[in-house]
Short mmCIF file of N, CA, C and O in Angstrom, two decimals:
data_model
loop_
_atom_site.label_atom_id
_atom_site.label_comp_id
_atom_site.label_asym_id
_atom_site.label_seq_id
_atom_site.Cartn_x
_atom_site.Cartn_y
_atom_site.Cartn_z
N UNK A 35 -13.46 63.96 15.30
CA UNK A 35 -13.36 63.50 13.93
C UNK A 35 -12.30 62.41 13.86
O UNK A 35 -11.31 62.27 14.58
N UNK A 36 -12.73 61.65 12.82
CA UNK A 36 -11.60 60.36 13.00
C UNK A 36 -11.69 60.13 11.29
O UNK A 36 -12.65 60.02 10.52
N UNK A 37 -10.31 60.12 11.11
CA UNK A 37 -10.04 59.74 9.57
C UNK A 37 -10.29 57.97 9.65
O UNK A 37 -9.89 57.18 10.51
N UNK A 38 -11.09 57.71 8.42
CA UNK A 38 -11.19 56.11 7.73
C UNK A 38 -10.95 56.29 6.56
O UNK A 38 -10.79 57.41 6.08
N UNK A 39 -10.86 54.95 5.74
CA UNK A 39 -10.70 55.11 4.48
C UNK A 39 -12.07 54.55 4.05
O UNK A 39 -12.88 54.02 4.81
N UNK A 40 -12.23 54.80 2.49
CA UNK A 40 -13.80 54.72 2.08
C UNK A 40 -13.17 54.26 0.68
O UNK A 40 -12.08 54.64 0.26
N UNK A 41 -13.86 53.58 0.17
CA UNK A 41 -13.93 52.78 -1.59
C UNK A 41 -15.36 52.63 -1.91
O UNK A 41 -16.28 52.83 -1.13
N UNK A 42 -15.44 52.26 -3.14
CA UNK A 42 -17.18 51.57 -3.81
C UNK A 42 -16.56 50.40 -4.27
O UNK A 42 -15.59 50.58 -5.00
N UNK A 43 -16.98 48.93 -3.94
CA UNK A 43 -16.90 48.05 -4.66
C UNK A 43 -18.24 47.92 -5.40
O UNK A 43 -19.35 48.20 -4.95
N UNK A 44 -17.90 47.37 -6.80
CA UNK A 44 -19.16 46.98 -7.30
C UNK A 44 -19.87 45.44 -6.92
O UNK A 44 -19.21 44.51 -6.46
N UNK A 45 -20.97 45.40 -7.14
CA UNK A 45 -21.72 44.31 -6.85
C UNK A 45 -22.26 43.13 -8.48
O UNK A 45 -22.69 43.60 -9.53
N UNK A 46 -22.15 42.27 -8.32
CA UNK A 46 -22.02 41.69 -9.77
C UNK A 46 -23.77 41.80 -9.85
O UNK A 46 -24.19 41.28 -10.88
N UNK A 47 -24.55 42.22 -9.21
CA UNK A 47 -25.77 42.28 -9.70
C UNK A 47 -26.06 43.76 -9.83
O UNK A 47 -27.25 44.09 -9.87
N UNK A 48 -25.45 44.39 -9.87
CA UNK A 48 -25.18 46.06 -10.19
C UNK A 48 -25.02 46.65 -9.23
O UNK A 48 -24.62 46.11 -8.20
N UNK A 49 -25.33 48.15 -9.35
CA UNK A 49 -25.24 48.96 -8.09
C UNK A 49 -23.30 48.55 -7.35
O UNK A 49 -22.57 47.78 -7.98
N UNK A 50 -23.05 48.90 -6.64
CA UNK A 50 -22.14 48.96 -4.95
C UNK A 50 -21.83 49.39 -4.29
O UNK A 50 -21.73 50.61 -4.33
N UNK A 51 -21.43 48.63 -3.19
CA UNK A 51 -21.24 48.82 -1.68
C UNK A 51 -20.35 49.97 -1.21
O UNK A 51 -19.32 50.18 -1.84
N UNK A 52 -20.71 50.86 0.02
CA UNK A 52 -19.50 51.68 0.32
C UNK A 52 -18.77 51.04 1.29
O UNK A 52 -19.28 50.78 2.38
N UNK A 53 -17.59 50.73 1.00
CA UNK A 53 -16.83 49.99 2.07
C UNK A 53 -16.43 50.98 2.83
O UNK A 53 -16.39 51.97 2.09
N UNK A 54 -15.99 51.37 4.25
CA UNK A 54 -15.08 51.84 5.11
C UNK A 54 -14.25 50.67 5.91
O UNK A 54 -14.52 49.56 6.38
N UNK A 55 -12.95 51.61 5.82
CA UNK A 55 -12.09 50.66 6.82
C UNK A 55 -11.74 51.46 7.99
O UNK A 55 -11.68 52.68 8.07
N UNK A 56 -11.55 50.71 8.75
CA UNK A 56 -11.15 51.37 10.12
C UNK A 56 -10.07 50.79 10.57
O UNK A 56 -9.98 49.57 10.44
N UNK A 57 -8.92 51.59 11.24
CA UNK A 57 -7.93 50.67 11.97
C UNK A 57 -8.28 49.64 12.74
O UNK A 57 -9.33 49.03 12.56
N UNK A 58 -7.37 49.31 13.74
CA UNK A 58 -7.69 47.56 14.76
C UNK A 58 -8.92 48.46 15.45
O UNK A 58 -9.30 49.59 15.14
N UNK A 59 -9.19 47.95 16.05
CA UNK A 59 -10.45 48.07 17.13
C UNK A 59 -11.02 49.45 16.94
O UNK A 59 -11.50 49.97 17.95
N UNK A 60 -11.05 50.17 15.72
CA UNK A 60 -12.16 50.80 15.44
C UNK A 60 -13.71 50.63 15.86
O UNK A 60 -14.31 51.31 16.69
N UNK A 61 -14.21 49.57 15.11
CA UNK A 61 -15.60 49.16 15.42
C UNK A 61 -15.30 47.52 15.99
O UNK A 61 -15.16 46.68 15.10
N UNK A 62 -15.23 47.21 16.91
CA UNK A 62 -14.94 45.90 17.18
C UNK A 62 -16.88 45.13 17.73
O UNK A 62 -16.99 44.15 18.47
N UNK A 63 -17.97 45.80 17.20
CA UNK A 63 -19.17 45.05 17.23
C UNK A 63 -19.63 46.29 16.62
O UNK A 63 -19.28 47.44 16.37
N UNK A 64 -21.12 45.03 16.45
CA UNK A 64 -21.81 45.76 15.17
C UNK A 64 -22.42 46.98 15.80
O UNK A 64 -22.65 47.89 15.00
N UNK A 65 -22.78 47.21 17.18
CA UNK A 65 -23.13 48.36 17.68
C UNK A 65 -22.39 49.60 17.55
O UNK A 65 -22.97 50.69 17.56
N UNK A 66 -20.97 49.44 17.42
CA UNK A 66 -19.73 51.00 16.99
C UNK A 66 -19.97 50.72 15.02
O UNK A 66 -19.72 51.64 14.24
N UNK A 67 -20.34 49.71 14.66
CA UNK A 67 -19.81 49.63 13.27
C UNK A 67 -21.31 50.66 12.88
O UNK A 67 -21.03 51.59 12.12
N UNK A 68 -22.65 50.61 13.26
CA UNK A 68 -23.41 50.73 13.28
C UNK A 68 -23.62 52.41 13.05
O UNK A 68 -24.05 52.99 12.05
N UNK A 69 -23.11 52.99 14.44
CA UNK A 69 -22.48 54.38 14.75
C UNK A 69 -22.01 54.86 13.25
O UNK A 69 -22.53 55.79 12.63
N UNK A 70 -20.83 53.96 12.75
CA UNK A 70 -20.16 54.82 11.64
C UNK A 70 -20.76 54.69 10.23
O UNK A 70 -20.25 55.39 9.35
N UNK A 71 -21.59 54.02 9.97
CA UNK A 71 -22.83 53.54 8.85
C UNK A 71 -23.95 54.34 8.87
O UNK A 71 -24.72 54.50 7.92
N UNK A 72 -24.08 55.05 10.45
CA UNK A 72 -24.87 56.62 10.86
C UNK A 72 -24.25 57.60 10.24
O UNK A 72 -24.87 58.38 9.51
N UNK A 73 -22.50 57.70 10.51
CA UNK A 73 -22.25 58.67 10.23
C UNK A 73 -21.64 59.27 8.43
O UNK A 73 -21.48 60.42 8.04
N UNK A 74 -21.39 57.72 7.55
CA UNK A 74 -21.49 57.93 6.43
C UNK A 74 -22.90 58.28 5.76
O UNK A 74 -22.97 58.96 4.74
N UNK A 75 -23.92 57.81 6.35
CA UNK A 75 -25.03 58.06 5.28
C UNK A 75 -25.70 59.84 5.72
O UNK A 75 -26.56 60.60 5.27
N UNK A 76 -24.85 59.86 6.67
CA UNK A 76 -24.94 61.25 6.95
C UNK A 76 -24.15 62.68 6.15
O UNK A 76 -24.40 63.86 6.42
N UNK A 77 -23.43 62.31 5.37
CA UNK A 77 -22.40 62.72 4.35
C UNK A 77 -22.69 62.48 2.97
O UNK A 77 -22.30 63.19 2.04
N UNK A 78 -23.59 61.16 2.83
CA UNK A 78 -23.50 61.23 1.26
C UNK A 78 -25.57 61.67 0.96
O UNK A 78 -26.49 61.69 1.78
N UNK A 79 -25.55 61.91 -0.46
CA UNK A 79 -26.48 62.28 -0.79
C UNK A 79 -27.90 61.41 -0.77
O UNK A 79 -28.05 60.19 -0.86
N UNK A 80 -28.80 62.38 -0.62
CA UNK A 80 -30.52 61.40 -0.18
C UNK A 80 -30.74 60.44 -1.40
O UNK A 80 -31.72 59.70 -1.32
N UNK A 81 -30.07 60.35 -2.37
CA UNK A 81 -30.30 59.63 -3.54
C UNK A 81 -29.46 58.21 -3.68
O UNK A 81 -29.71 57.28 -4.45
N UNK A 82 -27.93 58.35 -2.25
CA UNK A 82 -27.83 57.40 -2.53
C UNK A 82 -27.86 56.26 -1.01
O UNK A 82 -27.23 55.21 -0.87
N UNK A 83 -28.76 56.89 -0.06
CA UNK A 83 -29.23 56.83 0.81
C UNK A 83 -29.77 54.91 0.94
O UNK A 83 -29.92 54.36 2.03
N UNK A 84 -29.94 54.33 -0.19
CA UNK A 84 -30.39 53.45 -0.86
C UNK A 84 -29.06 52.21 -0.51
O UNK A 84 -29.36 51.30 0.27
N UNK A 85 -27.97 52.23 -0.97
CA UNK A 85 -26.58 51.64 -1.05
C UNK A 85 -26.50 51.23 0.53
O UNK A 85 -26.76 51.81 1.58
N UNK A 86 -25.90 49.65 0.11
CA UNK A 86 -25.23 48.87 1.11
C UNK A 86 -24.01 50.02 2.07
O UNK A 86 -23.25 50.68 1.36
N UNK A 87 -23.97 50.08 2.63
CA UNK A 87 -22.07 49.97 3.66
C UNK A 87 -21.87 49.06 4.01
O UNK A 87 -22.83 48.33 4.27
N UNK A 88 -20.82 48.71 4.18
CA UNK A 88 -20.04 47.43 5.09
C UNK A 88 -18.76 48.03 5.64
O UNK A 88 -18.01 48.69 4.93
N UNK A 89 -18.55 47.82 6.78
CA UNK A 89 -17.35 48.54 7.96
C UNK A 89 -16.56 47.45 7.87
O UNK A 89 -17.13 46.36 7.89
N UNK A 90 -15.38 47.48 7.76
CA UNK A 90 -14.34 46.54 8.23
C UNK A 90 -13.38 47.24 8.76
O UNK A 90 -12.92 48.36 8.54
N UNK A 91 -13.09 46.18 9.70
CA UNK A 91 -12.32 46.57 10.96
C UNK A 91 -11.03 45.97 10.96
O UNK A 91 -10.68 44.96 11.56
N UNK A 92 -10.34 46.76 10.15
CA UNK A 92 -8.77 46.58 9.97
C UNK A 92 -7.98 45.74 11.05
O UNK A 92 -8.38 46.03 12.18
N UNK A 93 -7.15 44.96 11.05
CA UNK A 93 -6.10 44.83 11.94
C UNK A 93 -5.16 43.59 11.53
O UNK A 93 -5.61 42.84 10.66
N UNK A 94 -3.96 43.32 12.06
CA UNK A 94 -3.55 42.22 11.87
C UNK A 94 -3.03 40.78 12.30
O UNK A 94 -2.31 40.62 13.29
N UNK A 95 -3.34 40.04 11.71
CA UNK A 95 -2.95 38.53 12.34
C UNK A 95 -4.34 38.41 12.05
O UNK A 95 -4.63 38.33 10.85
N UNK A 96 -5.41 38.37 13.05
CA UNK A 96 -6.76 38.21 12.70
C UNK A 96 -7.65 38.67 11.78
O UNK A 96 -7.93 39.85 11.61
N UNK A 97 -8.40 37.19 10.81
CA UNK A 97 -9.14 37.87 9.83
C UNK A 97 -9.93 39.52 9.98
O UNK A 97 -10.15 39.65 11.18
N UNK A 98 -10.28 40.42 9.46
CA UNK A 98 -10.72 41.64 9.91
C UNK A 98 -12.34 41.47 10.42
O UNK A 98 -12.95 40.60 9.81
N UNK A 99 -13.03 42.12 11.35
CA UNK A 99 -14.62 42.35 10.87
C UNK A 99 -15.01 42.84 10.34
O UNK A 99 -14.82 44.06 10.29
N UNK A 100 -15.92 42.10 9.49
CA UNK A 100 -16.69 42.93 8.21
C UNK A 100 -18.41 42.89 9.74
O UNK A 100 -18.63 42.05 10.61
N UNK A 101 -19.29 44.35 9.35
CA UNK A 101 -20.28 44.54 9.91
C UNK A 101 -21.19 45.40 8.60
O UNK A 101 -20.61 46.42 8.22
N UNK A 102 -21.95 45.21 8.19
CA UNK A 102 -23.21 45.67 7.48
C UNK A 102 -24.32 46.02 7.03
O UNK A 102 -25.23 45.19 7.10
N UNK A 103 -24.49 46.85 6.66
CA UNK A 103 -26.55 46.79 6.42
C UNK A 103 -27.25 45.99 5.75
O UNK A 103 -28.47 45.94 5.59
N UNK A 104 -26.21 45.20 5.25
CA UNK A 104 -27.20 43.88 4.91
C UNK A 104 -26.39 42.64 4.99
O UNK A 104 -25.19 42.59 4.74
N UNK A 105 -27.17 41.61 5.37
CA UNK A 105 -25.74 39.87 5.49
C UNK A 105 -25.16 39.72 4.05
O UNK A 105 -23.99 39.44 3.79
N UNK A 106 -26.17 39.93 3.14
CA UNK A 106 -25.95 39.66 1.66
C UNK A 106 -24.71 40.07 1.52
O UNK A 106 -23.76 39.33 1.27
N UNK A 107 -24.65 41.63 1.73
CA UNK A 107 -23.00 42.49 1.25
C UNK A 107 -22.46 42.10 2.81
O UNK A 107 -21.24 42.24 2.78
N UNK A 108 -22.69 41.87 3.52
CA UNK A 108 -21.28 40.99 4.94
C UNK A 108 -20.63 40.16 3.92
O UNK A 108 -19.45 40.35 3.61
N UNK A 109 -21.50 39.08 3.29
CA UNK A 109 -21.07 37.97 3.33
C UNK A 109 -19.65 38.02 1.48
O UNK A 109 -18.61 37.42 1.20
N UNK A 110 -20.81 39.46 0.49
CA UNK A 110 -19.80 39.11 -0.69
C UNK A 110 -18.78 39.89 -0.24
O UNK A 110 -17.78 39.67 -0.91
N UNK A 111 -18.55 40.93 0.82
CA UNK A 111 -17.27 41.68 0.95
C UNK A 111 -16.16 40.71 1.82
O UNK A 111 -14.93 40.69 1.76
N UNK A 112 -16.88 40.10 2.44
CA UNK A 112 -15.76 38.92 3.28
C UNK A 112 -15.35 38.20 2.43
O UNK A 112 -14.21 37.81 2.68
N UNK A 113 -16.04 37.61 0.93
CA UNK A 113 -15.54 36.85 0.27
C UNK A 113 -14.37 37.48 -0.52
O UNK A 113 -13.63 36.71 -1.12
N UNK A 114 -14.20 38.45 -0.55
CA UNK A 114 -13.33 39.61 -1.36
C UNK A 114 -12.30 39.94 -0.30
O UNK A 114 -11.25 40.21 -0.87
N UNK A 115 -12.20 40.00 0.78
CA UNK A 115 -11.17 40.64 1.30
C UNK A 115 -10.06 40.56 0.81
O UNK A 115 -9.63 41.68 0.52
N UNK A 116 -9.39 39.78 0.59
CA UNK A 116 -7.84 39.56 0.42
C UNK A 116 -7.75 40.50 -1.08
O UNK A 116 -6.59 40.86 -1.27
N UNK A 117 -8.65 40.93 -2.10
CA UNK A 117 -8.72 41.84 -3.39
C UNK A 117 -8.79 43.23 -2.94
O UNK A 117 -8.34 44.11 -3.68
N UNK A 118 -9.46 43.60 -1.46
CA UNK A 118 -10.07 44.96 -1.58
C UNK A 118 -8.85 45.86 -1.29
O UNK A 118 -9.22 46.98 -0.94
N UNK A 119 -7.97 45.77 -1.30
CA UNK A 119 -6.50 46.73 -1.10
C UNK A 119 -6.33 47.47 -2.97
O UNK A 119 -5.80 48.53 -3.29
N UNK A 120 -6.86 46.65 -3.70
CA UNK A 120 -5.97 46.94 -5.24
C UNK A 120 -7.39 48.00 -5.41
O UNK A 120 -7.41 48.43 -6.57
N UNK A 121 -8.37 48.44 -4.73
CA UNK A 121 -9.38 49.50 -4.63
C UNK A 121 -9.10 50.77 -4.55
O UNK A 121 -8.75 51.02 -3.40
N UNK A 122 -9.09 51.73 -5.24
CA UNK A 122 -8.68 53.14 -4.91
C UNK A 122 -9.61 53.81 -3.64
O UNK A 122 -10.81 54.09 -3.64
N UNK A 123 -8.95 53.91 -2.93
CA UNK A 123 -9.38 54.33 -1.45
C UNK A 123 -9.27 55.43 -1.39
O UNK A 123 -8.54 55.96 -2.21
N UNK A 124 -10.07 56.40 -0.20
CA UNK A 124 -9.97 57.83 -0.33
C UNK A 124 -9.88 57.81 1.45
O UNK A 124 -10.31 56.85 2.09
N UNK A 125 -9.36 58.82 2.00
CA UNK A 125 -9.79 59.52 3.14
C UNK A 125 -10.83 60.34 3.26
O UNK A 125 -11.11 61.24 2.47
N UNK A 126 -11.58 59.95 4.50
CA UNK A 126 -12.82 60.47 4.81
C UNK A 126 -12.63 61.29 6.61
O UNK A 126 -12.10 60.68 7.54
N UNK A 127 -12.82 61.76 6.65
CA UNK A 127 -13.52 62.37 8.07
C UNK A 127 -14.55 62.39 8.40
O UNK A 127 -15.43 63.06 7.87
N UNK A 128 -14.71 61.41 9.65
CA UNK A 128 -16.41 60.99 10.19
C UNK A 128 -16.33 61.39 11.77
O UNK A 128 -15.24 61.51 12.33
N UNK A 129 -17.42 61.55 12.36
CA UNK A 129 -17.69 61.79 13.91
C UNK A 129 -18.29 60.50 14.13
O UNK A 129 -19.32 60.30 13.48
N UNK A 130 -17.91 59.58 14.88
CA UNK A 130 -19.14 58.63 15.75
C UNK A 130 -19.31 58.78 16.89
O UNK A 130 -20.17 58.12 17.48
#
């Protein structure tokens, strides 16, 4: 088990995204980010089975990786990074 943190940003066309963050080299390609986008939709309910994730891969000096189930939400959560801290974040426990 490995603690991440987890938020919902909203999406300006409704609905949003479940973000997870991961420390530095958590998911460092989309194949581990992939793994943990297995292991959230494995936790939340068949109804919302539907919803974007996007993994970002914490660290510093270098911009973070954002990895996703869709480019659409890659591309608006990268545009947001430097906002997504003022997000109420939760701890999660996931297996990948």
């Amino acid at each position: 088990m490995r603690q991440v943190w987890v938020t919902d940003i909203p999406r300006p066309s409704g609905g949003d995204i479940i973000v997870v963050k991961l420390p530095e080299g958590g998911a460092s390609s989309r194949w581990l980010a992939q793994r943990v986008v297995n292991a959230i939709r494995a936790k939340i309910s068949l109804a919302e089975l539907d919803r974007d994730v996007v993994v970002v891969n914490g660290g510093s000096g270098d911009p973070p990786l954002v990895f996703g189930t869709d480019p659409a939400a890659e591309r608006y959560l990268a545009a947001l990074l430097t906002e997504i801290d003022d997000y109420p974040w939760r701890a999660m426990q996931l297996a990948w």
